CSV table of C-alpha atoms in Angstrom, one decimal:
chain,number,residue,atom,x,y,z
A,1,MET,CA,28.8,-137.0,21.7
A,2,CYS,CA,30.2,-140.4,20.8
A,3,GLY,CA,28.9,-144.0,20.4
A,4,ILE,CA,30.1,-147.0,22.3
A,5,VAL,CA,29.4,-150.8,22.1
A,6,GLY,CA,30.8,-153.9,23.8
A,7,ILE,CA,30.0,-157.6,23.2
A,8,VAL,CA,30.7,-160.9,25.0
A,9,ALA,CA,29.8,-163.7,22.6
A,10,LYS,CA,30.3,-167.3,21.8
A,11,SER,CA,31.8,-166.6,18.4
A,12,TYR,CA,33.8,-163.8,16.7
A,13,VAL,CA,32.3,-160.4,17.4
A,14,ASN,CA,34.1,-158.3,14.7
A,15,GLN,CA,31.2,-158.2,12.3
A,16,THR,CA,28.6,-157.6,15.0
A,17,ILE,CA,30.5,-154.7,16.4
A,18,PHE,CA,31.0,-153.3,12.9
A,19,ASP,CA,27.2,-153.5,12.3
A,20,ALA,CA,26.5,-151.8,15.6
A,21,LEU,CA,28.9,-149.0,14.9
A,22,THR,CA,27.3,-148.3,11.6
A,23,VAL,CA,23.9,-147.6,13.3
A,24,LEU,CA,25.7,-145.5,15.9
A,25,GLN,CA,27.5,-143.5,13.2
A,26,HIS,CA,25.2,-140.5,13.8
A,27,ARG,CA,26.9,-140.1,17.2
A,28,GLY,CA,30.3,-139.5,15.6
A,29,GLN,CA,31.6,-139.2,12.1
A,30,ASP,CA,35.2,-138.3,12.7
A,31,ALA,CA,36.8,-141.6,13.8
A,32,ALA,CA,36.0,-145.2,14.6
A,33,GLY,CA,37.8,-148.0,16.4
A,34,MET,CA,37.5,-151.6,17.6
A,35,VAL,CA,39.4,-153.8,20.0
A,36,THR,CA,38.8,-157.6,20.1
A,37,CYS,CA,40.3,-160.1,22.5
A,38,GLU,CA,41.3,-163.7,21.9
A,39,GLY,CA,43.1,-165.6,24.6
A,40,ASN,CA,45.4,-163.1,26.2
A,41,LYS,CA,45.9,-160.9,23.2
A,42,PHE,CA,44.2,-157.7,22.1
A,43,PHE,CA,43.7,-156.8,18.4
A,44,LEU,CA,43.2,-153.1,17.6
A,45,ARG,CA,42.1,-151.1,14.6
A,46,LYS,CA,41.2,-147.4,14.8
A,47,ASP,CA,41.6,-144.4,12.6
A,48,ASN,CA,39.9,-141.2,11.3
A,49,GLY,CA,37.0,-141.8,9.0
A,50,LEU,CA,33.5,-143.4,8.9
A,51,VAL,CA,33.1,-146.9,10.0
A,52,ASN,CA,33.1,-148.4,6.5
A,53,GLU,CA,36.2,-146.4,5.7
A,54,VAL,CA,38.2,-147.4,8.8
A,55,PHE,CA,37.4,-151.2,8.7
A,56,ARG,CA,38.4,-153.0,5.5
A,57,THR,CA,38.4,-156.7,4.9
A,58,ARG,CA,42.1,-156.9,5.7
A,59,HIS,CA,41.4,-155.3,9.1
A,60,MET,CA,38.4,-157.4,9.9
A,61,LYS,CA,40.4,-160.6,9.3
A,62,ARG,CA,42.8,-159.6,12.0
A,63,LEU,CA,40.1,-158.6,14.6
A,64,VAL,CA,39.6,-162.0,16.0
A,65,GLY,CA,38.0,-163.0,19.3
A,66,ASN,CA,34.7,-163.5,21.0
A,67,VAL,CA,34.9,-160.3,23.1
A,68,GLY,CA,35.3,-156.8,21.8
A,69,ILE,CA,34.4,-153.1,22.2
A,70,GLY,CA,33.9,-150.4,19.6
A,71,HIS,CA,33.7,-146.6,19.4
A,72,VAL,CA,32.6,-143.8,17.0
A,73,ARG,CA,33.9,-140.3,17.7
A,74,TYR,CA,33.3,-136.8,16.6
A,75,PRO,CA,35.7,-133.8,16.9
A,76,THR,CA,34.4,-130.9,19.1
A,77,ALA,CA,37.0,-128.1,18.7
A,78,GLY,CA,38.7,-127.8,15.4
A,79,SER,CA,40.8,-130.3,13.7
A,80,SER,CA,41.0,-134.0,14.7
A,81,SER,CA,43.8,-136.4,15.0
A,82,SER,CA,43.9,-140.2,14.8
A,83,ALA,CA,45.7,-140.2,18.1
A,84,GLU,CA,42.4,-139.2,19.7
A,85,ALA,CA,40.5,-142.1,18.2
A,86,GLN,CA,39.3,-144.7,20.6
A,87,PRO,CA,39.4,-147.3,22.2
A,88,PHE,CA,42.5,-146.5,24.3
A,89,TYR,CA,44.7,-149.2,25.8
A,90,VAL,CA,47.0,-149.6,28.8
A,91,ASN,CA,49.0,-152.8,29.5
A,92,SER,CA,48.9,-152.6,33.3
A,93,PRO,CA,47.2,-154.1,35.1
A,94,TYR,CA,46.0,-157.1,33.0
A,95,GLY,CA,45.7,-155.1,29.8
A,96,ILE,CA,42.7,-152.9,29.6
A,97,ALA,CA,41.0,-151.2,26.6
A,98,LEU,CA,38.3,-148.6,27.1
A,99,ALA,CA,35.8,-146.6,25.0
A,100,HIS,CA,34.0,-143.6,26.4
A,101,ASN,CA,31.0,-141.3,25.7
A,102,GLY,CA,30.8,-138.1,27.6
A,103,ASN,CA,33.1,-135.6,29.3
A,104,LEU,CA,35.0,-135.5,32.5
A,105,THR,CA,34.8,-132.0,33.8
A,106,ASN,CA,37.8,-132.4,36.1
A,107,ALA,CA,40.0,-134.2,33.5
A,108,GLU,CA,42.8,-131.6,33.8
A,109,GLU,CA,43.0,-132.0,37.6
A,110,LEU,CA,42.8,-135.8,37.3
A,111,ALA,CA,45.6,-135.9,34.8
A,112,ASP,CA,47.9,-133.8,37.0
A,113,LYS,CA,47.1,-135.9,40.1
A,114,MET,CA,47.7,-139.2,38.2
A,115,PHE,CA,51.1,-138.0,37.1
A,116,ARG,CA,52.1,-136.8,40.6
A,117,ALA,CA,50.5,-139.4,42.8
A,118,ASP,CA,49.8,-142.4,40.6
A,119,LEU,CA,52.9,-142.0,38.3
A,120,ARG,CA,50.7,-142.4,35.2
A,121,HIS,CA,51.5,-140.5,32.0
A,122,ILE,CA,48.6,-139.2,29.8
A,123,ASN,CA,49.8,-139.2,26.2
A,124,THR,CA,46.9,-137.4,24.5
A,125,THR,CA,44.5,-134.5,25.2
A,126,SER,CA,41.7,-136.9,25.6
A,127,ASP,CA,39.7,-137.2,28.8
A,128,SER,CA,38.9,-140.7,27.7
A,129,GLU,CA,42.6,-141.7,28.3
A,130,VAL,CA,42.3,-140.0,31.7
A,131,LEU,CA,39.3,-142.2,32.5
A,132,LEU,CA,41.0,-145.3,31.3
A,133,ASN,CA,44.0,-144.6,33.6
A,134,VAL,CA,41.8,-144.0,36.6
A,135,VAL,CA,40.1,-147.3,36.0
A,136,ALA,CA,43.5,-149.0,35.6
A,137,HIS,CA,44.9,-147.5,38.7
A,138,GLU,CA,41.9,-148.4,40.8
A,139,LEU,CA,42.2,-152.0,39.6
A,140,GLN,CA,45.9,-152.2,40.1
A,141,ARG,CA,45.8,-150.9,43.7
A,142,GLN,CA,43.8,-153.9,44.7
A,143,GLY,CA,46.7,-156.2,43.7
A,144,LYS,CA,44.6,-159.1,42.6
A,145,LEU,CA,46.2,-161.6,40.2
A,146,LYS,CA,42.7,-162.9,39.2
A,147,PRO,CA,40.2,-160.1,39.7
A,148,GLN,CA,36.6,-161.0,40.4
A,149,ALA,CA,33.3,-159.1,39.8
A,150,GLU,CA,33.5,-157.5,43.3
A,151,ASP,CA,37.0,-156.1,42.4
A,152,MET,CA,35.6,-154.6,39.2
A,153,PHE,CA,32.8,-152.9,41.2
A,154,GLU,CA,35.1,-151.6,43.8
A,155,ALA,CA,37.2,-150.0,41.1
A,156,VAL,CA,34.1,-148.4,39.6
A,157,ARG,CA,33.1,-147.1,43.0
A,158,ARG,CA,36.4,-145.3,43.3
A,159,VAL,CA,36.1,-144.0,39.7
A,160,HIS,CA,32.8,-142.4,40.6
A,161,GLU,CA,34.4,-140.8,43.7
A,162,ARG,CA,37.3,-139.3,41.6
A,163,CYS,CA,35.6,-138.4,38.3
A,164,LYS,CA,33.1,-135.6,37.7
A,165,GLY,CA,30.9,-134.9,34.7
A,166,GLY,CA,28.8,-137.1,32.5
A,167,TYR,CA,30.1,-140.4,31.2
A,168,ALA,CA,29.2,-143.9,29.9
A,169,ALA,CA,32.1,-146.3,29.4
A,170,VAL,CA,32.8,-149.8,28.3
A,171,ALA,CA,36.1,-151.5,29.1
A,172,MET,CA,37.6,-154.9,28.2
A,173,ILE,CA,40.0,-156.6,30.6
A,174,THR,CA,42.3,-159.1,28.8
A,175,GLY,CA,41.3,-162.7,29.5
A,176,TYR,CA,38.7,-161.7,32.1
A,177,GLY,CA,35.7,-160.0,30.6
A,178,MET,CA,33.9,-156.7,29.9
A,179,LEU,CA,33.0,-153.9,32.3
A,180,ALA,CA,30.6,-151.1,31.6
A,181,PHE,CA,29.4,-148.3,33.8
A,182,ARG,CA,27.4,-145.0,33.8
A,183,ASP,CA,27.8,-141.7,35.7
A,184,PRO,CA,25.8,-141.2,38.9
A,185,ASN,CA,23.4,-138.8,37.2
A,186,GLY,CA,22.8,-141.0,34.1
A,187,ILE,CA,23.5,-138.1,31.8
A,188,ARG,CA,24.9,-140.1,29.0
A,189,PRO,CA,22.9,-143.2,27.8
A,190,LEU,CA,23.9,-146.8,28.2
A,191,THR,CA,21.8,-149.9,27.7
A,192,TYR,CA,22.3,-153.7,27.4
A,193,GLY,CA,20.7,-156.7,25.9
A,194,LYS,CA,21.1,-160.4,25.2
A,195,ARG,CA,20.6,-162.9,22.5
A,196,GLU,CA,20.3,-166.7,22.6
A,197,THR,CA,22.4,-168.9,20.3
A,198,GLU,CA,23.1,-172.6,20.0
A,199,GLN,CA,26.3,-172.0,21.9
A,200,GLY,CA,24.8,-170.0,24.7
A,201,THR,CA,23.7,-166.5,25.7
A,202,GLU,CA,25.5,-163.5,24.3
A,203,TYR,CA,25.5,-160.0,25.7
A,204,MET,CA,25.9,-156.5,24.3
A,205,VAL,CA,26.1,-153.0,25.9
A,206,ALA,CA,25.6,-149.9,23.7
A,207,SER,CA,24.9,-146.2,23.7
A,208,GLU,CA,21.5,-146.8,22.1
A,209,SER,CA,19.1,-149.7,21.8
A,210,VAL,CA,19.1,-149.5,18.0
A,211,ALA,CA,22.6,-151.1,18.1
A,212,LEU,CA,21.0,-154.1,19.9
A,213,ASP,CA,18.1,-154.3,17.4
A,214,ILE,CA,20.3,-154.4,14.3
A,215,SER,CA,22.1,-157.5,15.6
A,216,GLY,CA,19.2,-159.4,17.0
A,217,PHE,CA,19.8,-158.7,20.6
A,218,GLU,CA,16.8,-158.4,22.9
A,219,ARG,CA,16.9,-155.2,25.0
A,220,VAL,CA,17.0,-156.1,28.7
A,221,ARG,CA,17.2,-152.6,30.3
A,222,ASP,CA,19.2,-149.4,30.7
A,223,ILE,CA,22.2,-149.3,33.0
A,224,GLU,CA,21.1,-147.3,36.0
A,225,PRO,CA,22.9,-144.1,37.0
A,226,GLY,CA,26.0,-145.1,39.0
A,227,GLU,CA,25.6,-148.8,38.1
A,228,ALA,CA,28.2,-151.1,36.7
A,229,ILE,CA,27.8,-154.4,34.8
A,230,TYR,CA,30.5,-157.0,34.5
A,231,ILE,CA,30.3,-159.9,32.1
A,232,ASP,CA,33.1,-162.5,32.3
A,233,MET,CA,34.5,-164.5,29.4
A,234,ASP,CA,32.1,-167.3,30.1
A,235,GLY,CA,29.0,-165.0,29.9
A,236,ASN,CA,28.3,-164.7,33.6
A,237,VAL,CA,26.6,-161.4,34.3
A,238,SER,CA,26.9,-159.4,37.5
A,239,THR,CA,25.6,-155.9,38.2
A,240,GLN,CA,26.0,-153.6,41.2
A,241,GLN,CA,25.2,-150.0,42.2
A,242,CYS,CA,28.6,-148.3,42.7
A,243,ALA,CA,27.7,-144.8,43.6
A,244,GLU,CA,25.9,-142.9,46.4
A,245,GLY,CA,23.4,-140.1,45.9
A,246,THR,CA,22.4,-141.1,42.4
A,247,GLN,CA,19.6,-139.7,40.3
A,248,LEU,CA,18.3,-140.3,36.9
A,249,ALA,CA,18.8,-137.0,35.0
A,250,PRO,CA,19.4,-137.9,31.4
A,251,CYS,CA,20.5,-135.3,28.8
A,252,LEU,CA,17.3,-133.7,27.4
A,253,PHE,CA,19.1,-133.0,24.1
A,254,GLU,CA,19.4,-136.7,23.4
A,255,TYR,CA,15.7,-136.9,22.8
A,256,VAL,CA,15.6,-133.7,20.8
A,257,TYR,CA,18.5,-134.3,18.4
A,258,LEU,CA,21.3,-136.8,19.3
A,259,ALA,CA,19.6,-140.1,19.4
A,260,ARG,CA,18.0,-142.0,16.5
A,261,PRO,CA,14.2,-142.0,16.6
A,262,ASP,CA,14.1,-145.8,16.6
A,263,SER,CA,16.0,-146.0,19.9
A,264,ILE,CA,14.7,-146.4,23.4
A,265,ILE,CA,16.6,-144.4,26.1
A,266,ASP,CA,15.7,-144.8,29.8
A,267,ASP,CA,12.5,-146.6,28.8
A,268,VAL,CA,11.4,-143.7,26.6
A,269,HIS,CA,10.8,-144.3,22.9
A,270,VAL,CA,12.6,-141.4,21.2
A,271,HIS,CA,10.2,-141.4,18.3
A,272,ASN,CA,7.2,-141.0,20.6
A,273,SER,CA,8.8,-138.2,22.5
A,274,ARG,CA,9.4,-136.3,19.3
A,275,MET,CA,5.8,-136.8,18.3
A,276,ARG,CA,4.7,-135.3,21.6
A,277,MET,CA,7.1,-132.3,21.0
A,278,GLY,CA,5.2,-131.6,17.7
A,279,LYS,CA,1.9,-131.7,19.5
A,280,LYS,CA,3.0,-129.3,22.1
A,281,LEU,CA,4.4,-127.0,19.5
A,282,ALA,CA,1.1,-127.0,17.8
A,283,GLU,CA,-0.6,-126.1,21.1
A,284,LYS,CA,1.7,-123.2,21.5
A,285,VAL,CA,1.0,-121.9,18.0
A,286,LEU,CA,-2.7,-122.0,18.7
A,287,ARG,CA,-2.2,-120.2,22.0
A,288,GLU,CA,-0.2,-117.4,20.5
A,289,ARG,CA,-1.8,-117.2,17.0
A,290,PRO,CA,-5.2,-118.9,16.9
A,291,ASP,CA,-5.8,-117.3,13.6
A,292,HIS,CA,-2.5,-118.2,12.0
A,293,ASP,CA,-2.1,-118.1,8.3
A,294,ILE,CA,0.3,-121.1,7.9
A,295,ASP,CA,-0.2,-122.9,4.5
A,296,VAL,CA,2.4,-125.6,4.9
A,297,ILE,CA,4.7,-127.1,7.4
A,298,ILE,CA,8.1,-128.2,6.1
A,299,PRO,CA,10.7,-130.0,8.3
A,300,ILE,CA,14.5,-129.5,8.1
A,301,PRO,CA,15.6,-133.1,7.5
A,302,ASP,CA,16.0,-135.3,9.2
A,303,THR,CA,15.6,-135.1,13.0
A,304,SER,CA,12.7,-132.7,13.0
A,305,ARG,CA,10.5,-134.7,10.7
A,306,THR,CA,8.6,-136.6,13.4
A,307,SER,CA,7.7,-133.4,15.3
A,308,ALA,CA,6.8,-131.5,12.1
A,309,MET,CA,4.4,-134.2,11.0
A,310,GLU,CA,2.5,-134.2,14.3
A,311,MET,CA,2.5,-130.4,14.4
A,312,ALA,CA,0.9,-130.3,10.9
A,313,LYS,CA,-1.6,-132.9,11.9
A,314,ASP,CA,-2.8,-131.0,15.0
A,315,LEU,CA,-2.9,-127.7,13.2
A,316,GLY,CA,-4.8,-129.1,10.3
A,317,VAL,CA,-2.4,-127.8,7.7
A,318,MET,CA,-0.4,-129.5,4.9
A,319,PHE,CA,2.8,-131.3,5.7
A,320,ARG,CA,5.3,-131.3,2.8
A,321,GLU,CA,8.9,-132.4,2.3
A,322,GLY,CA,10.5,-129.2,0.9
A,323,PHE,CA,14.2,-130.0,1.1
A,324,ILE,CA,16.2,-132.7,-0.4
A,325,LYS,CA,19.1,-133.8,1.7
A,326,ASN,CA,22.4,-134.9,0.4
A,327,ARG,CA,23.1,-138.1,2.3
A,328,TYR,CA,26.8,-137.9,1.8
A,329,ILE,CA,27.3,-134.7,3.9
A,330,GLY,CA,27.8,-135.1,7.6
A,331,ARG,CA,25.7,-133.5,10.4
A,332,THR,CA,26.6,-129.8,10.3
A,333,PHE,CA,26.0,-129.4,14.0
A,334,ILE,CA,29.1,-131.6,14.7
A,335,MET,CA,31.5,-130.1,12.1
A,336,PRO,CA,34.5,-128.3,13.3
A,337,GLY,CA,34.9,-124.6,12.4
A,338,GLN,CA,32.4,-122.1,11.3
A,339,THR,CA,33.7,-121.9,7.7
A,340,GLN,CA,33.2,-125.6,7.1
A,341,ARG,CA,29.7,-125.5,8.6
A,342,LYS,CA,28.7,-122.6,6.4
A,343,LYS,CA,29.9,-124.4,3.3
A,344,SER,CA,28.1,-127.6,4.2
A,345,VAL,CA,24.6,-126.2,4.5
A,346,ARG,CA,24.1,-125.4,0.8
A,347,ARG,CA,25.7,-128.6,-0.2
A,348,LYS,CA,23.6,-130.5,2.2
A,349,LEU,CA,20.1,-129.2,1.5
A,350,ASN,CA,18.3,-128.1,-1.7
A,351,PRO,CA,14.8,-126.7,-1.8
A,352,ILE,CA,11.9,-128.0,-3.9
A,353,GLY,CA,10.6,-124.7,-5.4
A,354,MET,CA,7.0,-125.8,-5.9
A,355,GLU,CA,6.5,-126.5,-2.2
A,356,PHE,CA,7.5,-122.9,-1.3
A,357,LYS,CA,6.2,-120.7,-4.1
A,358,ASP,CA,3.5,-118.2,-3.0
A,359,LYS,CA,3.0,-120.0,0.4
A,360,VAL,CA,3.2,-119.1,4.0
A,361,VAL,CA,5.7,-121.6,5.2
A,362,MET,CA,6.4,-122.9,8.7
A,363,LEU,CA,9.8,-124.4,8.9
A,364,VAL,CA,10.4,-126.9,11.7
A,365,ASP,CA,13.9,-127.8,13.1
A,366,ASP,CA,14.9,-129.8,16.1
A,367,SER,CA,16.8,-126.9,17.6
A,368,ILE,CA,18.8,-123.8,16.8
A,369,VAL,CA,22.4,-123.6,18.0
A,370,ARG,CA,24.6,-121.1,16.2
A,371,GLY,CA,21.9,-120.0,13.8
A,372,THR,CA,24.2,-120.3,10.8
A,373,THR,CA,22.2,-123.2,9.3
A,374,SER,CA,18.8,-121.7,10.1
A,375,SER,CA,19.5,-118.3,8.5
A,376,GLN,CA,20.7,-120.0,5.3
A,377,ILE,CA,17.6,-122.2,5.2
A,378,VAL,CA,15.3,-119.2,5.7
A,379,GLU,CA,17.1,-117.5,2.8
A,380,MET,CA,16.6,-120.6,0.6
A,381,ALA,CA,12.9,-120.7,1.4
A,382,ARG,CA,12.5,-117.0,0.4
A,383,ASP,CA,14.6,-117.6,-2.8
A,384,ALA,CA,12.2,-120.4,-3.6
A,385,GLY,CA,9.3,-118.0,-3.6
A,386,ALA,CA,7.8,-118.3,-0.1
A,387,LYS,CA,5.5,-115.3,0.8
A,388,LYS,CA,6.3,-115.6,4.5
A,389,VAL,CA,8.7,-117.8,6.4
A,390,TYR,CA,8.0,-118.8,10.0
A,391,PHE,CA,10.4,-120.9,12.0
A,392,ALA,CA,9.7,-123.3,14.9
A,393,SER,CA,12.2,-125.1,17.1
A,394,ALA,CA,11.2,-128.4,18.8
A,395,ALA,CA,13.6,-127.4,21.6
A,396,PRO,CA,13.8,-124.3,23.7
A,397,ALA,CA,16.4,-121.6,22.9
A,398,VAL,CA,19.9,-123.0,23.3
A,399,LYS,CA,21.7,-120.3,25.4
A,400,PHE,CA,24.5,-122.1,27.3
A,401,PRO,CA,27.3,-124.4,26.5
A,402,ASN,CA,27.2,-128.1,27.3
A,403,VAL,CA,30.0,-129.6,29.4
A,404,TYR,CA,28.9,-133.3,29.5
A,405,GLY,CA,29.9,-134.5,26.1
A,406,ILE,CA,28.2,-132.4,23.5
A,407,ASP,CA,30.1,-129.7,21.7
A,408,MET,CA,28.0,-126.6,22.2
A,409,PRO,CA,30.2,-123.6,21.2
A,410,ALA,CA,31.2,-120.7,23.4
A,411,ALA,CA,28.1,-118.9,24.8
A,412,GLU,CA,28.7,-115.8,22.7
A,413,GLU,CA,28.5,-117.9,19.6
A,414,LEU,CA,25.0,-119.3,20.5
A,415,ILE,CA,22.5,-117.2,18.6
A,416,ALA,CA,20.0,-117.2,21.5
A,417,HIS,CA,22.5,-116.2,24.1
A,418,GLY,CA,21.5,-112.8,25.3
A,419,ARG,CA,18.7,-112.5,22.8
A,420,THR,CA,14.9,-112.7,23.0
A,421,ASP,CA,12.9,-115.1,20.7
A,422,ASP,CA,11.9,-112.2,18.4
A,423,GLU,CA,15.5,-111.0,18.2
A,424,VAL,CA,16.6,-114.5,17.2
A,425,GLY,CA,13.9,-114.4,14.5
A,426,GLU,CA,15.3,-111.1,13.2
A,427,GLU,CA,18.8,-112.6,13.2
A,428,ILE,CA,17.9,-115.6,11.1
A,429,GLY,CA,15.6,-113.5,8.9
A,430,CYS,CA,12.2,-115.2,9.5
A,431,ASP,CA,8.8,-113.5,10.0
A,432,TRP,CA,7.9,-115.3,13.2
A,433,MET,CA,10.1,-117.3,15.6
A,434,ILE,CA,8.6,-119.8,18.0
A,435,TYR,CA,10.4,-122.0,20.5
A,436,GLN,CA,9.3,-125.0,22.5
A,437,ASP,CA,8.7,-124.2,26.2
A,438,LEU,CA,11.1,-126.1,28.5
A,439,ASP,CA,8.4,-127.5,30.6
A,440,ASP,CA,6.6,-128.8,27.5
A,441,LEU,CA,9.8,-130.4,26.3
A,442,LYS,CA,10.3,-132.1,29.7
A,443,ALA,CA,6.7,-133.4,29.6
A,444,SER,CA,7.2,-134.8,26.1
A,445,VAL,CA,9.8,-137.1,27.5
A,446,THR,CA,8.4,-137.9,31.0
A,447,GLU,CA,5.1,-138.9,29.5
A,448,GLY,CA,7.1,-141.9,28.3
A,449,ASN,CA,8.6,-142.6,31.7
A,450,GLU,CA,7.2,-140.9,34.8
A,451,ASN,CA,10.1,-142.2,36.8
A,452,ILE,CA,12.3,-139.5,35.2
A,453,THR,CA,12.0,-136.6,37.6
A,454,ALA,CA,15.1,-134.6,36.5
A,455,PHE,CA,17.1,-133.8,33.4
A,456,ASP,CA,20.3,-132.3,32.3
A,457,THR,CA,18.9,-129.1,30.8
A,458,CYS,CA,22.1,-127.0,31.0
A,459,VAL,CA,22.0,-125.9,27.3
A,460,PHE,CA,18.6,-124.3,27.9
A,461,ASP,CA,18.8,-122.9,31.4
A,462,GLY,CA,22.5,-123.0,32.5
A,463,GLN,CA,21.8,-125.4,35.3
A,464,TYR,CA,24.6,-128.1,35.4
A,465,VAL,CA,23.0,-131.1,37.0
A,466,ALA,CA,26.2,-132.6,38.4
A,467,GLY,CA,26.9,-129.4,40.3
A,468,ASP,CA,30.5,-129.3,39.2
A,469,ILE,CA,30.7,-126.1,37.1
A,470,ASP,CA,31.8,-122.6,38.0
A,471,ALA,CA,32.5,-119.4,36.1
A,472,SER,CA,36.2,-120.1,35.7
A,473,TYR,CA,35.5,-123.5,34.1
A,474,LEU,CA,33.1,-121.9,31.6
A,475,GLU,CA,35.6,-119.2,30.8
A,476,ARG,CA,38.3,-121.8,30.0
A,477,LEU,CA,35.7,-123.7,28.0
A,478,SER,CA,34.9,-120.6,26.0
A,479,GLN,CA,38.5,-120.0,25.2
A,480,ALA,CA,38.8,-123.6,23.9
A,481,ARG,CA,35.6,-123.7,21.9
A,482,ASN,CA,35.2,-120.3,20.2
A,483,ASP,CA,35.8,-120.3,16.5
A,484,ASP,CA,38.7,-117.8,16.8
A,485,ALA,CA,40.5,-120.3,19.0
A,486,LYS,CA,39.8,-123.1,16.5
A,487,GLY,CA,42.1,-121.2,14.1
A,488,SER,CA,42.6,-120.9,10.4
A,489,ASP,CA,42.7,-123.7,7.9
A,490,ASP,CA,46.4,-124.4,8.5
A,491,LYS,CA,46.4,-124.0,12.3
A,492,LYS,CA,43.6,-125.5,14.4
A,493,VAL,CA,43.0,-126.6,17.9
A,494,LYS,CA,42.4,-130.3,18.6
A,495,SER,CA,40.3,-131.7,21.4
A,496,ASN,CA,38.4,-134.8,22.2
A,497,LYS,CA,34.6,-134.4,22.8
A,498,SER,CA,34.1,-131.4,25.1
A,499,SER,CA,37.3,-131.8,27.0
A,500,ASN,CA,39.0,-128.5,28.0
A,501,LEU,CA,42.4,-130.2,27.5
A,502,CYS,CA,43.4,-128.5,24.3
A,503,SER,CA,46.7,-128.1,22.4
A,504,GLU,CA,47.6,-126.5,19.1
A,505,ILE,CA,49.1,-128.4,16.2
A,506,ASP,CA,50.4,-127.2,12.8
């Protein structure tokens, strides 16, 4: 899970990209980067850290130009390195910089073929660098001194033929313009918008519409699966479908957890979809326990708040904020290493005792992945005096790893893998465990856009929508992702997103 943004404007774009990246920060807290272009020169700044840590005034002054792209990243398997920070750059042809959200499931094969056939060297373990070199090679083989929009689209067409997995990318071609594209299944989100200025129309592409909102851009639409958009330096926009056999099958986990609630993804308001998740959870509670004894519903901040409020409303019970969140601790789901995650939970959340004492409490979270956080939260609720602790998940049980850009751990580290709902409840220590049904989760989203007829639901049912995964791939992924492989404090594995191209560093 990463966040990307690209802008073609009539004035300097550095501040607008900075602002956009700050509202995409939830998609990656490990590293940030920005490339701008003025004339025929690129200006690059990237490093580990949050957006406001990476970009200081001295850096912003050097990031000149009316065109630029930005990226926020999170590490998915152990320690991180600034060498993995994006955007990446190659000087041939033209000079191209690229930022990427997702994962190429055939990155290892592509890297080998590019070295043997294309004579291109990949310098990091990042599948994003692989993607950049594929784009560069496909542009170079056309041999055009001054590429046009149709040349860009032909290159993307070849990218889709060669690359497998889920991906959304934005690239900047020195002196020519900006190119963005989305995988043929539309797994990872990508949208674009425009704003009118006295100098003319400006354009932005981004992972989520909230990045458009914050900078005054009007959302135009989502990029279609397999589609590419090219905006030249003068602001002329061209779009084209560049893949065959496309389908809109967005990642269902985006709506549950990844996206901000104020975003619109594939014409679905994320906030509204989470409200519907809460309603459907309430319906399931009433089906299973019409005479429930719930006194209060308390969300695990922040993502589950919307679902919990609607659940309480439909059940006719109190909604209360029972946990205070430390805003200076990152999202524990995307922290590398089990030890660090365990330490973070107690620092991140603190219970308000009066909301728990002598009450039957229903805790609501967006999902349960490893169960580490959930078990500690249940323990906190009991320590605060709760008579009973129930636990509801707005998502179905997460039983399988994700391969399209979300760092789900190895299957054996997923608490629901090989366990029933009741067994998960026993593991986390609650008195009743209730999960959202998968069909209800799908309906919560499709009620916002009936044109969505398929989803990437792999983490829930093990069905990989791109049809590119076999048992050997999952075994390699397990070896790369399990906490034992991530190593001790002084020796960890590094990787970019969910790539299986891993190496050990001291």
